[in-house]
């Protein structure tokens, strides 16, 4: 997540969500199968402990972390434990580390998941981590449908784009393009880019939307793009997001985000040049707008009270 955004959230930490150790707000969501579905001394409990040690507390964490592990043990397939962990590409590694560790105490944090065989957890600190019984291979390939019914987080700014219609058009072009390229990226199932548009309803200023798309790496291309396009659909269906200047839709199998006039910093990826107007109006060329930080912070802070949905 963007550090400026998280900083802003400190001010409203008392209003919802869970405050982390360093006082930024963390939003999370989870899904789990029936609780009380195994006992503490069972073969599944042993396999799960062996799975969670490396999955939730990996030796090294960076923003490209992706692990898939199955513990077969000496048990029947039903008692095998499989899991997956991923950091979002724009996450800060220390926050992702905290996020991954959360699942080790899932039973304490979410009583509804106490001794559930299957647990999936997602957090705005920038990770998704899940485990399930049964050595399923490949285990979580279950696509957009699964993502829609599973845990999801929708975060957005309440600030509206001045020319909402033009913003929505440009956002659709950008994010559907990224949904296709993330699916075609074999190594990381990731894509980032930007798209400009002329803001006619405003003062005729050039605006740039920066976007990022990412799927868990076990997803086949078609399921990856399907999941991302489904998240894009959320941005158009959800009235609170549809005209927002920034929003994120995070799911268990994919993550789609955009923000206006503010590049998304992703460690290991050089910032692409911002899109420029293709036709420069006669007279003075409009420079890309620089949003004054103070204005942006004020707008976001004012909006943050209700503008970040969800939180457990
Ligand atoms: C857990 O997930 C696995 C793999 O998706 C599935 O086969 C199994 O039925 C689930 N178990 C429960 C108790 O929901
Ligand atoms: C776990 O749930 C499955 C079905 O969801 C059931 O068949 C099984 O008996 C349950 N196991 C325990 C230990 O409760
Ligand atoms: C968790 O995800 C589900 C499924 O998308 C959604 O219906 C629910 O509102 C989410 N809960 C929170 C607290 O975000
Ligand atoms: C979004 O902007 C359009 C104008 O393009 C407006 O008609 C619509 O009411 C706005 N939607 C919301 C939820 O604010």
Short mmCIF file of C-alpha atoms and ligand atoms in Angstrom, two decimals:
data_model
loop_
_atom_site.label_atom_id
_atom_site.label_comp_id
_atom_site.label_asym_id
_atom_site.label_seq_id
_atom_site.Cartn_x
_atom_site.Cartn_y
_atom_site.Cartn_z
CA UNK A 1 0.00 0.00 0.00
CA UNK A 2 0.99 3.53 -0.57
CA UNK A 3 2.81 4.90 2.45
CA UNK A 4 1.14 8.30 2.25
CA UNK A 5 -2.25 6.69 2.33
CA UNK A 6 -1.35 4.59 5.34
CA UNK A 7 0.06 7.61 7.08
CA UNK A 8 -3.26 9.37 6.64
CA UNK A 9 -5.06 6.50 8.14
CA UNK A 10 -3.22 6.89 11.42
CA UNK A 11 -5.41 9.87 12.14
CA UNK A 12 -8.56 7.86 11.86
CA UNK A 13 -7.31 4.67 13.48
CA UNK A 14 -9.92 4.90 16.18
CA UNK A 15 -12.76 4.89 13.69
CA UNK A 16 -12.57 1.32 12.52
CA UNK A 17 -10.33 -1.46 11.37
CA UNK A 18 -7.52 -2.82 13.44
CA UNK A 19 -4.55 -0.69 14.35
CA UNK A 20 -1.24 -2.42 13.77
CA UNK A 21 1.80 -2.06 16.01
CA UNK A 22 2.94 1.05 14.19
CA UNK A 23 -0.54 2.55 14.29
CA UNK A 24 -1.52 2.42 10.64
CA UNK A 25 -4.97 1.06 9.90
CA UNK A 26 -5.21 -2.45 8.58
CA UNK A 27 -8.26 -3.86 6.86
CA UNK A 28 -8.64 -7.58 6.53
CA UNK A 29 -11.10 -10.21 5.47
CA UNK A 30 -11.10 -13.98 5.62
CA UNK A 31 -13.07 -17.06 4.84
CA UNK A 32 -12.89 -20.46 6.47
CA UNK A 33 -14.58 -23.84 6.48
CA UNK A 34 -16.52 -25.16 9.48
CA UNK A 35 -14.68 -24.66 12.80
CA UNK A 36 -13.85 -27.54 15.11
CA UNK A 37 -13.12 -29.76 12.13
CA UNK A 38 -9.91 -31.35 13.49
CA UNK A 39 -8.34 -31.89 16.89
CA UNK A 40 -5.06 -30.54 18.12
CA UNK A 41 -3.30 -33.91 18.15
CA UNK A 42 -4.61 -35.11 14.80
CA UNK A 43 -2.49 -35.87 11.75
CA UNK A 44 -3.92 -32.78 10.04
CA UNK A 45 -2.86 -30.58 12.97
CA UNK A 46 0.70 -31.91 12.67
CA UNK A 47 0.83 -31.40 8.92
CA UNK A 48 -0.64 -27.94 9.25
CA UNK A 49 1.96 -26.93 11.83
CA UNK A 50 4.69 -28.06 9.42
CA UNK A 51 3.04 -26.09 6.64
CA UNK A 52 2.49 -22.88 8.55
CA UNK A 53 6.01 -22.58 9.90
CA UNK A 54 7.58 -21.78 6.51
CA UNK A 55 4.45 -20.29 4.96
CA UNK A 56 3.60 -17.72 7.61
CA UNK A 57 7.15 -16.98 8.76
CA UNK A 58 9.33 -17.17 5.67
CA UNK A 59 13.05 -16.52 6.12
CA UNK A 60 13.07 -13.69 3.60
CA UNK A 61 10.21 -11.44 2.53
CA UNK A 62 10.13 -9.03 -0.36
CA UNK A 63 7.31 -7.64 -2.47
CA UNK A 64 7.58 -10.52 -4.97
CA UNK A 65 7.21 -13.29 -2.41
CA UNK A 66 5.17 -16.24 -3.62
CA UNK A 67 5.21 -19.68 -1.96
CA UNK A 68 3.17 -22.79 -2.59
CA UNK A 69 3.74 -25.67 -0.23
CA UNK A 70 2.16 -29.08 0.33
CA UNK A 71 2.94 -31.20 3.40
CA UNK A 72 2.19 -34.82 2.56
CA UNK A 73 3.21 -36.33 5.89
CA UNK A 74 2.59 -40.02 6.26
CA UNK A 75 -1.15 -39.64 6.29
CA UNK A 76 -4.08 -40.12 3.99
CA UNK A 77 -4.56 -37.46 1.29
CA UNK A 78 -7.43 -35.98 3.29
CA UNK A 79 -5.02 -35.01 6.05
CA UNK A 80 -2.39 -33.48 3.79
CA UNK A 81 -2.03 -29.73 4.13
CA UNK A 82 -1.50 -27.35 1.21
CA UNK A 83 -0.94 -23.64 1.35
CA UNK A 84 -0.10 -20.54 -0.61
CA UNK A 85 1.32 -17.16 0.41
CA UNK A 86 1.86 -14.04 -1.65
CA UNK A 87 2.89 -10.45 -1.04
CA UNK A 88 1.26 -7.82 -3.23
CA UNK A 89 3.79 -6.23 -5.57
CA UNK A 90 3.23 -2.77 -4.07
CA UNK A 91 3.47 -3.94 -0.47
CA UNK A 92 6.16 -2.92 1.98
CA UNK A 93 8.05 -6.11 2.94
CA UNK A 94 7.81 -5.54 6.69
CA UNK A 95 4.06 -5.09 6.44
CA UNK A 96 3.70 -8.16 4.28
CA UNK A 97 5.74 -10.11 6.84
CA UNK A 98 3.30 -9.03 9.58
CA UNK A 99 0.39 -9.88 7.34
CA UNK A 100 1.65 -13.42 6.67
CA UNK A 101 2.30 -14.06 10.35
CA UNK A 102 -1.32 -13.20 11.17
CA UNK A 103 -2.58 -16.51 9.91
CA UNK A 104 -0.61 -18.42 12.56
CA UNK A 105 -2.95 -16.97 15.16
CA UNK A 106 -6.06 -17.08 12.96
CA UNK A 107 -7.89 -19.22 15.51
CA UNK A 108 -7.39 -16.51 18.13
CA UNK A 109 -8.11 -13.58 15.84
CA UNK A 110 -11.12 -15.13 14.18
CA UNK A 111 -12.96 -17.48 16.53
CA UNK A 112 -15.15 -18.52 13.60
CA UNK A 113 -12.06 -20.21 12.15
CA UNK A 114 -10.97 -22.09 15.26
CA UNK A 115 -9.74 -25.48 14.03
CA UNK A 116 -11.14 -24.92 10.56
CA UNK A 117 -9.42 -27.10 8.00
CA UNK A 118 -9.46 -24.44 5.32
CA UNK A 119 -8.60 -20.80 5.96
CA UNK A 120 -7.98 -17.90 3.55
CA UNK A 121 -6.90 -14.49 4.74
CA UNK A 122 -6.31 -11.19 2.98
CA UNK A 123 -5.15 -7.85 4.36
CA UNK A 124 -4.50 -4.31 3.23
CA UNK A 125 -1.00 -4.76 4.65
CA UNK A 126 -0.43 -6.47 1.33
CA UNK A 127 -0.70 -10.24 1.44
CA UNK A 128 -2.92 -13.19 0.78
CA UNK A 129 -2.32 -16.44 2.64
CA UNK A 130 -4.43 -19.57 2.57
CA UNK A 131 -4.31 -23.23 3.48
CA UNK A 132 -6.54 -26.21 2.92
CA UNK A 133 -6.77 -29.89 3.69
CA UNK A 134 -6.13 -32.39 0.92
CA UNK A 135 -2.99 -32.30 -1.20
CA UNK A 136 -4.79 -30.55 -3.99
CA UNK A 137 -2.58 -29.89 -7.01
CA UNK A 138 -2.55 -27.17 -8.09
CA UNK A 139 -4.48 -26.34 -5.02
CA UNK A 140 -6.23 -23.00 -5.29
CA UNK A 141 -6.90 -22.81 -8.98
CA UNK A 142 -10.50 -21.89 -8.70
CA UNK A 143 -10.68 -18.56 -10.38
CA UNK A 144 -12.93 -15.58 -10.48
CA UNK A 145 -15.90 -17.48 -9.14
CA UNK A 146 -13.90 -18.48 -6.08
CA UNK A 147 -12.59 -14.98 -5.73
CA UNK A 148 -16.08 -13.50 -5.82
CA UNK A 149 -17.43 -15.84 -3.18
CA UNK A 150 -14.31 -15.67 -1.04
CA UNK A 151 -12.94 -12.86 1.06
CA UNK A 152 -12.58 -9.55 -0.70
CA UNK A 153 -11.50 -6.05 0.28
CA UNK A 154 -12.61 -2.90 -1.50
CA UNK A 155 -10.75 0.28 -0.50
CA UNK A 156 -11.29 3.62 -2.14
CA UNK A 157 -10.88 7.35 -1.82
CA UNK A 158 -14.09 9.31 -1.46
CA UNK A 159 -12.59 12.03 -3.64
CA UNK A 160 -14.39 12.02 -6.99
CA UNK A 161 -12.73 12.65 -10.33
CA UNK A 162 -13.70 16.06 -11.71
CA UNK A 163 -14.60 14.62 -15.10
CA UNK A 164 -15.93 11.29 -13.89
CA UNK A 165 -17.05 10.09 -17.31
CA UNK A 166 -13.63 10.66 -18.87
CA UNK A 167 -11.92 9.06 -15.88
CA UNK A 168 -14.12 5.97 -16.11
CA UNK A 169 -13.36 5.57 -19.81
CA UNK A 170 -9.61 5.92 -19.31
CA UNK A 171 -9.69 3.58 -16.30
CA UNK A 172 -11.50 0.93 -18.30
CA UNK A 173 -8.96 1.14 -21.12
CA UNK A 174 -6.01 0.97 -18.72
CA UNK A 175 -7.21 -1.72 -16.34
CA UNK A 176 -8.60 -4.05 -18.98
CA UNK A 177 -5.25 -3.77 -20.79
CA UNK A 178 -3.44 -4.61 -17.53
CA UNK A 179 -5.80 -7.56 -16.91
CA UNK A 180 -4.70 -9.04 -20.23
CA UNK A 181 -1.00 -8.38 -19.75
CA UNK A 182 -0.91 -9.72 -16.18
CA UNK A 183 -2.43 -12.95 -17.48
CA UNK A 184 0.25 -13.15 -20.17
CA UNK A 185 3.12 -12.60 -17.73
CA UNK A 186 4.28 -16.13 -16.89
CA UNK A 187 6.79 -15.22 -14.22
CA UNK A 188 4.81 -12.96 -11.98
CA UNK A 189 1.22 -12.66 -13.25
CA UNK A 190 1.74 -8.94 -12.89
CA UNK A 191 1.31 -5.76 -14.93
CA UNK A 192 1.53 -2.03 -14.27
CA UNK A 193 1.05 1.01 -16.46
CA UNK A 194 -0.67 4.34 -16.85
CA UNK A 195 -3.19 6.05 -19.05
CA UNK A 196 -3.78 9.77 -19.61
CA UNK A 197 -6.90 11.69 -20.49
CA UNK A 198 -7.91 15.29 -20.98
CA UNK A 199 -10.21 16.41 -18.21
CA UNK A 200 -12.82 18.42 -20.11
CA UNK A 201 -15.22 18.95 -17.23
CA UNK A 202 -12.45 20.29 -15.04
CA UNK A 203 -10.20 23.04 -16.34
CA UNK A 204 -9.05 21.06 -19.32
CA UNK A 205 -6.09 19.56 -17.49
CA UNK A 206 -4.20 16.42 -18.41
CA UNK A 207 -4.78 13.60 -15.90
CA UNK A 208 -2.83 10.36 -15.55
CA UNK A 209 -4.26 7.18 -14.02
CA UNK A 210 -1.65 4.74 -12.68
CA UNK A 211 -2.72 1.12 -12.38
CA UNK A 212 -1.47 -2.27 -11.28
CA UNK A 213 -2.84 -5.80 -11.71
CA UNK A 214 -1.62 -9.00 -10.08
CA UNK A 215 -2.82 -12.61 -9.75
CA UNK A 216 -1.54 -15.46 -7.64
CA UNK A 217 0.99 -17.29 -9.80
CA UNK A 218 -0.85 -20.59 -9.76
CA UNK A 219 -3.66 -19.14 -11.88
CA UNK A 220 -3.79 -20.12 -15.55
CA UNK A 221 -3.91 -17.05 -17.86
CA UNK A 222 -7.63 -17.19 -18.60
CA UNK A 223 -8.54 -17.41 -14.93
CA UNK A 224 -6.18 -14.58 -14.09
CA UNK A 225 -7.69 -12.18 -16.61
CA UNK A 226 -11.19 -13.37 -15.65
CA UNK A 227 -10.54 -12.60 -12.00
CA UNK A 228 -9.10 -9.15 -12.79
CA UNK A 229 -11.96 -8.25 -15.11
CA UNK A 230 -14.36 -9.28 -12.40
CA UNK A 231 -12.60 -6.84 -10.05
CA UNK A 232 -12.82 -4.18 -12.74
CA UNK A 233 -16.56 -4.86 -12.84
CA UNK A 234 -16.73 -4.18 -9.09
CA UNK A 235 -15.28 -0.72 -9.75
CA UNK A 236 -18.18 0.04 -12.10
CA UNK A 237 -20.95 -1.66 -10.13
CA UNK A 238 -20.03 -0.32 -6.69
CA UNK A 239 -21.39 3.24 -6.55
CA UNK A 240 -18.89 4.22 -3.88
CA UNK A 241 -15.98 3.34 -6.17
CA UNK A 242 -17.23 4.21 -9.60
CA UNK A 243 -16.03 7.84 -9.72
CA UNK A 244 -13.21 7.61 -7.15
CA UNK A 245 -9.79 9.04 -7.85
CA UNK A 246 -8.24 5.89 -6.36
CA UNK A 247 -9.41 2.42 -5.43
CA UNK A 248 -8.22 -1.12 -4.79
CA UNK A 249 -10.11 -4.37 -5.12
CA UNK A 250 -8.21 -7.16 -3.38
CA UNK A 251 -9.23 -10.78 -3.64
CA UNK A 252 -7.84 -14.19 -2.75
CA UNK A 253 -6.65 -14.82 -6.29
CA UNK A 254 -6.13 -11.37 -7.75
CA UNK A 255 -5.60 -7.70 -6.96
CA UNK A 256 -6.44 -4.63 -9.05
CA UNK A 257 -5.64 -1.03 -8.07
CA UNK A 258 -5.38 2.47 -9.55
CA UNK A 259 -4.72 6.01 -8.40
CA UNK A 260 -4.77 9.33 -10.19
CA UNK A 261 -1.73 11.52 -10.73
CA UNK A 262 0.43 9.56 -8.31
CA UNK A 263 2.74 6.80 -9.57
CA UNK A 264 2.49 3.42 -7.84
CA UNK A 265 5.92 2.52 -6.51
CA UNK A 266 6.81 -1.12 -6.98
CA UNK A 267 10.23 -2.30 -5.84
CA UNK A 268 12.06 -3.92 -8.73
CA UNK A 269 10.03 -2.18 -11.46
CA UNK A 270 11.23 1.06 -13.02
CA UNK A 271 8.54 3.72 -13.18
CA UNK A 272 7.33 4.00 -16.76
CA UNK A 273 7.15 7.50 -18.21
CA UNK A 274 3.75 9.07 -17.63
CA UNK A 275 1.43 9.21 -20.63
CA UNK A 276 1.56 12.60 -22.34
CA UNK A 277 -1.16 14.33 -24.34
CA UNK A 278 -0.80 13.24 -27.97
CA UNK A 279 -2.01 16.59 -29.26
CA UNK A 280 -0.62 19.66 -27.64
CA UNK A 281 -3.09 22.51 -27.83
CA UNK A 282 -1.74 25.61 -29.51
CA UNK A 283 -0.36 28.14 -27.12
CA UNK A 284 1.15 26.86 -23.92
CA UNK A 285 1.64 23.15 -23.50
CA UNK A 286 -0.11 21.92 -20.36
CA UNK A 287 2.36 20.23 -18.05
CA UNK A 288 1.20 17.06 -16.32
CA UNK A 289 -0.59 18.26 -13.21
CA UNK A 290 1.28 18.10 -9.96
CA UNK A 291 -1.21 17.59 -7.18
CA UNK A 292 -0.10 19.58 -4.17
CA UNK A 293 0.64 17.15 -1.40
CA UNK A 294 -1.10 19.18 1.26
CA UNK A 295 -4.26 19.35 -0.78
CA UNK A 296 -4.21 15.65 -1.42
CA UNK A 297 -3.61 14.81 2.21
CA UNK A 298 -6.40 17.09 3.34
CA UNK A 299 -8.75 15.58 0.81
CA UNK A 300 -7.87 12.05 1.73
CA UNK A 301 -7.91 12.65 5.46
CA UNK A 302 -11.31 14.27 5.26
CA UNK A 303 -12.50 11.41 3.16
CA UNK A 304 -10.84 8.64 5.14
CA UNK A 305 -13.51 8.60 7.80
CA UNK A 306 -15.92 6.71 5.65
CA UNK A 307 -13.99 6.29 2.55
CA UNK A 308 -12.20 3.11 3.34
CA UNK A 309 -14.87 0.51 3.50
CA UNK A 310 -14.61 -2.65 5.50
CA UNK A 311 -12.41 -3.72 8.31
CA UNK A 312 -12.67 -6.46 10.84
C1 LIG B 1 -10.95 -27.69 1.95
O1 LIG B 1 -10.49 -27.35 0.65
C2 LIG B 1 -10.26 -28.48 -0.16
C3 LIG B 1 -9.57 -27.99 -1.41
O2 LIG B 1 -10.27 -26.94 -2.01
C4 LIG B 1 -11.59 -29.17 -0.43
O3 LIG B 1 -11.39 -30.29 -1.25
C5 LIG B 1 -12.19 -29.58 0.91
O4 LIG B 1 -13.47 -30.11 0.70
C6 LIG B 1 -12.29 -28.41 1.86
N1 LIG B 1 -12.65 -28.89 3.18
C7 LIG B 1 -13.62 -28.33 3.88
C8 LIG B 1 -13.87 -28.92 5.25
O5 LIG B 1 -14.27 -27.39 3.47
C1 LIG B 2 -14.99 -32.09 8.95
O1 LIG B 2 -15.99 -31.74 8.00
C2 LIG B 2 -16.28 -32.76 7.07
C3 LIG B 2 -17.30 -32.23 6.10
O2 LIG B 2 -17.23 -30.86 6.01
C4 LIG B 2 -16.82 -33.98 7.80
O3 LIG B 2 -17.04 -35.02 6.86
C5 LIG B 2 -15.82 -34.44 8.85
O4 LIG B 2 -16.38 -35.47 9.60
C6 LIG B 2 -15.46 -33.29 9.76
N1 LIG B 2 -14.40 -33.73 10.65
C7 LIG B 2 -14.38 -33.42 11.94
C8 LIG B 2 -13.24 -33.97 12.74
O5 LIG B 2 -15.24 -32.72 12.46
C1 LIG B 3 -15.42 -10.00 2.96
O1 LIG B 3 -15.59 -10.53 1.67
C2 LIG B 3 -16.93 -10.85 1.34
C3 LIG B 3 -16.94 -11.54 -0.01
O2 LIG B 3 -16.47 -10.71 -1.02
C4 LIG B 3 -17.76 -9.59 1.33
O3 LIG B 3 -19.10 -9.89 1.05
C5 LIG B 3 -17.66 -8.93 2.71
O4 LIG B 3 -18.32 -7.71 2.68
C6 LIG B 3 -16.20 -8.72 3.07
N1 LIG B 3 -16.15 -8.25 4.45
C7 LIG B 3 -15.43 -7.23 4.79
C8 LIG B 3 -15.43 -6.88 6.23
O5 LIG B 3 -14.77 -6.60 3.98
C1 LIG B 4 -20.50 9.36 -11.28
O1 LIG B 4 -20.37 10.37 -12.25
C2 LIG B 4 -21.47 10.49 -13.14
C3 LIG B 4 -21.10 11.57 -14.16
O2 LIG B 4 -20.19 11.05 -15.06
C4 LIG B 4 -22.72 10.85 -12.39
O3 LIG B 4 -23.83 10.91 -13.28
C5 LIG B 4 -22.97 9.77 -11.35
O4 LIG B 4 -24.08 10.14 -10.56
C6 LIG B 4 -21.76 9.61 -10.45
N1 LIG B 4 -21.98 8.47 -9.58
C7 LIG B 4 -21.83 8.56 -8.27
C8 LIG B 4 -22.16 7.34 -7.51
O5 LIG B 4 -21.44 9.57 -7.73
#
